[in-house]
Amino acid sequence: MNIKINRMYKWMSPVLLVVLLCGCTAKVAETDENGLPPHISVDLQLPEELKIGSSNVFSVQVSKRNVPLEHAEKAEFVIWPENDKDAAVIIQADEPSPGSYEVSYVIEKEGLYVVQSRIQFADAQVMPTKRFAIGNQDIERLVQLENDQHTDAPAPAAGHH
């Protein structure tokens, strides 16, 4: 009789283990039709006309699969002079409409600046950054920097098989 019980345990244990493991569910990440994580679209917008000493509105629109991502856990903008990140100012953003976050900021002097929005959700974080300039000389300098950046880009490699 002990031999029968012993044999039963030998084949029942693996069967029981398989049954228990099959009962577990895995958390599968959300994917699109290609099996990739869904694409988050971000559009950081600068004011059409930047003014010294006046309020300037910076905004960012965030969406996933063309649906606005609203109620971010954290929404802020960081603005600093290009060569002085230690002088960065962090401003909490408002959400005037679903998926749209904005701040108002007064710039006191001409120069080349950087703005970065930091929008954080439970499963994603976006931090787009743009440079902008106020003042004719700084605008010309920004145009030159952007032109230099495009001409310094390496040429695409030719593909040979």
PDB file of C-alpha atoms in Angstrom:
ATOM      1  CA  MET A   1       0.000   0.000   0.000  1.00  0.00           C
ATOM      2  CA  ASN A   2       2.863   2.425   0.815  1.00  0.00           C
ATOM      3  CA  ILE A   3       4.315   1.807  -2.642  1.00  0.00           C
ATOM      4  CA  LYS A   4       1.024   2.883  -4.272  1.00  0.00           C
ATOM      5  CA  ILE A   5       0.847   6.065  -2.181  1.00  0.00           C
ATOM      6  CA  ASN A   6       4.494   6.840  -2.874  1.00  0.00           C
ATOM      7  CA  ARG A   7       3.945   6.432  -6.664  1.00  0.00           C
ATOM      8  CA  MET A   8       0.836   8.593  -6.477  1.00  0.00           C
ATOM      9  CA  TYR A   9       2.792  11.416  -4.775  1.00  0.00           C
ATOM     10  CA  LYS A  10       5.522  11.214  -7.435  1.00  0.00           C
ATOM     11  CA  TRP A  11       3.178  11.954 -10.303  1.00  0.00           C
ATOM     12  CA  MET A  12       0.596  14.055  -8.392  1.00  0.00           C
ATOM     13  CA  SER A  13       3.129  16.618  -7.154  1.00  0.00           C
ATOM     14  CA  PRO A  14       4.167  17.793 -10.647  1.00  0.00           C
ATOM     15  CA  VAL A  15       0.529  17.770 -11.813  1.00  0.00           C
ATOM     16  CA  LEU A  16      -0.542  19.843  -8.817  1.00  0.00           C
ATOM     17  CA  LEU A  17       2.347  22.275  -9.386  1.00  0.00           C
ATOM     18  CA  VAL A  18       1.363  22.737 -13.054  1.00  0.00           C
ATOM     19  CA  VAL A  19      -2.283  23.329 -12.101  1.00  0.00           C
ATOM     20  CA  LEU A  20      -1.284  25.954  -9.508  1.00  0.00           C
ATOM     21  CA  LEU A  21       1.049  27.757 -11.902  1.00  0.00           C
ATOM     22  CA  CYS A  22      -1.566  27.826 -14.651  1.00  0.00           C
ATOM     23  CA  GLY A  23      -3.932  29.538 -12.250  1.00  0.00           C
ATOM     24  CA  CYS A  24      -1.585  32.505 -11.848  1.00  0.00           C
ATOM     25  CA  THR A  25      -2.151  35.524 -14.072  1.00  0.00           C
ATOM     26  CA  ALA A  26       0.595  37.685 -15.398  1.00  0.00           C
ATOM     27  CA  LYS A  27       0.296  41.454 -15.624  1.00  0.00           C
ATOM     28  CA  VAL A  28       0.686  42.166 -19.316  1.00  0.00           C
ATOM     29  CA  ALA A  29       1.740  45.661 -20.313  1.00  0.00           C
ATOM     30  CA  GLU A  30      -0.563  47.638 -22.568  1.00  0.00           C
ATOM     31  CA  THR A  31       0.553  47.409 -26.205  1.00  0.00           C
ATOM     32  CA  ASP A  32      -0.611  48.671 -29.566  1.00  0.00           C
ATOM     33  CA  GLU A  33      -1.425  46.632 -32.670  1.00  0.00           C
ATOM     34  CA  ASN A  34       2.327  46.146 -33.322  1.00  0.00           C
ATOM     35  CA  GLY A  35       2.991  44.864 -29.805  1.00  0.00           C
ATOM     36  CA  LEU A  36       4.737  48.109 -28.790  1.00  0.00           C
ATOM     37  CA  PRO A  37       3.897  50.321 -25.815  1.00  0.00           C
ATOM     38  CA  PRO A  38       1.354  52.996 -26.803  1.00  0.00           C
ATOM     39  CA  HIS A  39       2.829  56.186 -28.229  1.00  0.00           C
ATOM     40  CA  ILE A  40       2.594  59.334 -26.117  1.00  0.00           C
ATOM     41  CA  SER A  41       2.385  62.552 -28.120  1.00  0.00           C
ATOM     42  CA  VAL A  42       3.801  65.730 -26.612  1.00  0.00           C
ATOM     43  CA  ASP A  43       3.592  69.247 -28.040  1.00  0.00           C
ATOM     44  CA  LEU A  44       5.548  71.875 -26.067  1.00  0.00           C
ATOM     45  CA  GLN A  45       4.493  75.339 -27.235  1.00  0.00           C
ATOM     46  CA  LEU A  46       6.226  78.645 -26.710  1.00  0.00           C
ATOM     47  CA  PRO A  47       4.381  81.978 -26.664  1.00  0.00           C
ATOM     48  CA  GLU A  48       3.961  83.433 -30.162  1.00  0.00           C
ATOM     49  CA  GLU A  49       5.554  86.685 -29.001  1.00  0.00           C
ATOM     50  CA  LEU A  50       7.884  86.632 -26.014  1.00  0.00           C
ATOM     51  CA  LYS A  51       7.909  89.861 -24.002  1.00  0.00           C
ATOM     52  CA  ILE A  52      10.343  91.148 -21.396  1.00  0.00           C
ATOM     53  CA  GLY A  53       8.693  92.215 -18.146  1.00  0.00           C
ATOM     54  CA  SER A  54       5.290  90.784 -19.141  1.00  0.00           C
ATOM     55  CA  SER A  55       3.595  87.482 -18.530  1.00  0.00           C
ATOM     56  CA  ASN A  56       4.475  84.784 -21.086  1.00  0.00           C
ATOM     57  CA  VAL A  57       2.391  81.598 -21.285  1.00  0.00           C
ATOM     58  CA  PHE A  58       4.197  78.299 -21.947  1.00  0.00           C
ATOM     59  CA  SER A  59       2.087  75.207 -22.572  1.00  0.00           C
ATOM     60  CA  VAL A  60       2.314  71.512 -23.384  1.00  0.00           C
ATOM     61  CA  GLN A  61      -0.341  69.154 -24.729  1.00  0.00           C
ATOM     62  CA  VAL A  62       0.035  65.466 -23.812  1.00  0.00           C
ATOM     63  CA  SER A  63      -1.984  62.628 -25.339  1.00  0.00           C
ATOM     64  CA  LYS A  64      -1.875  58.868 -25.695  1.00  0.00           C
ATOM     65  CA  ARG A  65      -3.516  57.334 -28.760  1.00  0.00           C
ATOM     66  CA  ASN A  66      -4.998  60.773 -29.499  1.00  0.00           C
ATOM     67  CA  VAL A  67      -6.725  60.853 -26.092  1.00  0.00           C
ATOM     68  CA  PRO A  68      -5.649  63.703 -23.777  1.00  0.00           C
ATOM     69  CA  LEU A  69      -3.700  62.504 -20.728  1.00  0.00           C
ATOM     70  CA  GLU A  70      -5.319  64.396 -17.907  1.00  0.00           C
ATOM     71  CA  HIS A  71      -4.807  64.719 -14.152  1.00  0.00           C
ATOM     72  CA  ALA A  72      -1.031  64.294 -14.112  1.00  0.00           C
ATOM     73  CA  GLU A  73       0.515  63.292 -10.793  1.00  0.00           C
ATOM     74  CA  LYS A  74       3.086  66.038 -11.293  1.00  0.00           C
ATOM     75  CA  ALA A  75       3.061  68.918 -13.774  1.00  0.00           C
ATOM     76  CA  GLU A  76       5.712  71.624 -13.760  1.00  0.00           C
ATOM     77  CA  PHE A  77       7.845  73.746 -16.043  1.00  0.00           C
ATOM     78  CA  VAL A  78      11.494  74.600 -15.494  1.00  0.00           C
ATOM     79  CA  ILE A  79      12.951  77.721 -17.128  1.00  0.00           C
ATOM     80  CA  TRP A  80      16.592  78.814 -17.015  1.00  0.00           C
ATOM     81  CA  PRO A  81      19.164  80.918 -18.908  1.00  0.00           C
ATOM     82  CA  GLU A  82      20.934  78.543 -21.303  1.00  0.00           C
ATOM     83  CA  ASN A  83      24.347  78.748 -19.670  1.00  0.00           C
ATOM     84  CA  ASP A  84      23.136  78.920 -16.061  1.00  0.00           C
ATOM     85  CA  LYS A  85      21.058  75.899 -15.022  1.00  0.00           C
ATOM     86  CA  ASP A  86      21.690  76.801 -11.372  1.00  0.00           C
ATOM     87  CA  ALA A  87      19.369  79.783 -11.933  1.00  0.00           C
ATOM     88  CA  ALA A  88      16.494  77.483 -12.950  1.00  0.00           C
ATOM     89  CA  VAL A  89      13.009  78.428 -11.817  1.00  0.00           C
ATOM     90  CA  ILE A  90      10.447  75.651 -11.231  1.00  0.00           C
ATOM     91  CA  ILE A  91       6.800  76.615 -11.739  1.00  0.00           C
ATOM     92  CA  GLN A  92       3.836  74.352 -10.959  1.00  0.00           C
ATOM     93  CA  ALA A  93       1.588  73.980 -14.006  1.00  0.00           C
ATOM     94  CA  ASP A  94      -2.175  74.323 -14.209  1.00  0.00           C
ATOM     95  CA  GLU A  95      -4.393  72.073 -16.331  1.00  0.00           C
ATOM     96  CA  PRO A  96      -6.865  74.475 -18.011  1.00  0.00           C
ATOM     97  CA  SER A  97      -8.235  71.702 -20.235  1.00  0.00           C
ATOM     98  CA  PRO A  98      -7.793  67.899 -20.369  1.00  0.00           C
ATOM     99  CA  GLY A  99      -4.203  67.008 -21.328  1.00  0.00           C
ATOM    100  CA  SER A 100      -3.124  70.658 -21.571  1.00  0.00           C
ATOM    101  CA  TYR A 101      -0.713  72.017 -18.952  1.00  0.00           C
ATOM    102  CA  GLU A 102       0.518  75.604 -18.779  1.00  0.00           C
ATOM    103  CA  VAL A 103       2.399  78.193 -16.762  1.00  0.00           C
ATOM    104  CA  SER A 104       2.786  81.928 -16.900  1.00  0.00           C
ATOM    105  CA  TYR A 105       6.268  83.365 -16.395  1.00  0.00           C
ATOM    106  CA  VAL A 106       7.781  86.861 -16.527  1.00  0.00           C
ATOM    107  CA  ILE A 107      11.233  87.071 -18.140  1.00  0.00           C
ATOM    108  CA  GLU A 108      13.212  90.039 -16.874  1.00  0.00           C
ATOM    109  CA  LYS A 109      16.057  90.367 -19.389  1.00  0.00           C
ATOM    110  CA  GLU A 110      17.122  89.489 -22.922  1.00  0.00           C
ATOM    111  CA  GLY A 111      18.976  86.270 -23.491  1.00  0.00           C
ATOM    112  CA  LEU A 112      18.947  82.677 -24.616  1.00  0.00           C
ATOM    113  CA  TYR A 113      16.770  80.440 -22.409  1.00  0.00           C
ATOM    114  CA  VAL A 114      15.674  76.824 -22.027  1.00  0.00           C
ATOM    115  CA  VAL A 115      12.187  75.665 -21.045  1.00  0.00           C
ATOM    116  CA  GLN A 116      11.394  72.100 -20.015  1.00  0.00           C
ATOM    117  CA  SER A 117       8.005  70.728 -19.067  1.00  0.00           C
ATOM    118  CA  ARG A 118       7.955  67.791 -16.666  1.00  0.00           C
ATOM    119  CA  ILE A 119       4.675  65.919 -16.757  1.00  0.00           C
ATOM    120  CA  GLN A 120       4.437  62.681 -14.784  1.00  0.00           C
ATOM    121  CA  PHE A 121       1.718  60.029 -14.779  1.00  0.00           C
ATOM    122  CA  ALA A 122       1.532  56.674 -12.986  1.00  0.00           C
ATOM    123  CA  ASP A 123       2.999  54.825 -15.985  1.00  0.00           C
ATOM    124  CA  ALA A 124       4.853  57.512 -17.936  1.00  0.00           C
ATOM    125  CA  GLN A 125       6.883  60.705 -17.694  1.00  0.00           C
ATOM    126  CA  VAL A 126       7.528  63.225 -20.450  1.00  0.00           C
ATOM    127  CA  MET A 127      10.109  66.011 -20.315  1.00  0.00           C
ATOM    128  CA  PRO A 128      10.261  67.875 -23.644  1.00  0.00           C
ATOM    129  CA  THR A 129      12.717  70.762 -23.810  1.00  0.00           C
ATOM    130  CA  LYS A 130      13.053  73.777 -26.127  1.00  0.00           C
ATOM    131  CA  ARG A 131      15.378  76.736 -26.405  1.00  0.00           C
ATOM    132  CA  PHE A 132      14.074  80.244 -26.996  1.00  0.00           C
ATOM    133  CA  ALA A 133      15.540  83.727 -27.230  1.00  0.00           C
ATOM    134  CA  ILE A 134      14.477  87.252 -26.379  1.00  0.00           C
ATOM    135  CA  GLY A 135      16.276  90.184 -28.007  1.00  0.00           C
ATOM    136  CA  ASN A 136      17.492  90.593 -31.583  1.00  0.00           C
ATOM    137  CA  GLN A 137      21.104  89.501 -30.948  1.00  0.00           C
ATOM    138  CA  ASP A 138      20.001  86.454 -28.980  1.00  0.00           C
ATOM    139  CA  ILE A 139      17.448  85.481 -31.632  1.00  0.00           C
ATOM    140  CA  GLU A 140      20.194  85.635 -34.273  1.00  0.00           C
ATOM    141  CA  ARG A 141      22.462  83.567 -32.006  1.00  0.00           C
ATOM    142  CA  LEU A 142      19.719  80.944 -31.535  1.00  0.00           C
ATOM    143  CA  VAL A 143      19.137  80.729 -35.293  1.00  0.00           C
ATOM    144  CA  GLN A 144      22.876  80.259 -35.820  1.00  0.00           C
ATOM    145  CA  LEU A 145      23.060  77.553 -33.110  1.00  0.00           C
ATOM    146  CA  GLU A 146      20.155  75.674 -34.663  1.00  0.00           C
ATOM    147  CA  ASN A 147      21.669  75.941 -38.160  1.00  0.00           C
ATOM    148  CA  ASP A 148      25.014  74.679 -36.849  1.00  0.00           C
ATOM    149  CA  GLN A 149      23.267  71.796 -35.131  1.00  0.00           C
ATOM    150  CA  HIS A 150      21.632  70.711 -38.391  1.00  0.00           C
ATOM    151  CA  THR A 151      24.828  70.961 -40.452  1.00  0.00           C
ATOM    152  CA  ASP A 152      26.865  69.026 -37.840  1.00  0.00           C
ATOM    153  CA  ALA A 153      24.501  66.061 -38.019  1.00  0.00           C
ATOM    154  CA  PRO A 154      26.170  62.998 -39.554  1.00  0.00           C
ATOM    155  CA  ALA A 155      25.035  61.966 -43.009  1.00  0.00           C
ATOM    156  CA  PRO A 156      22.827  58.904 -43.104  1.00  0.00           C
ATOM    157  CA  ALA A 157      24.770  55.709 -43.638  1.00  0.00           C
ATOM    158  CA  ALA A 158      24.293  53.989 -46.961  1.00  0.00           C
ATOM    159  CA  GLY A 159      22.766  50.585 -46.492  1.00  0.00           C
ATOM    160  CA  HIS A 160      24.500  47.729 -48.298  1.00  0.00           C
ATOM    161  CA  HIS A 161      23.436  44.132 -48.081  1.00  0.00           C
TER     162      HIS A 161
END
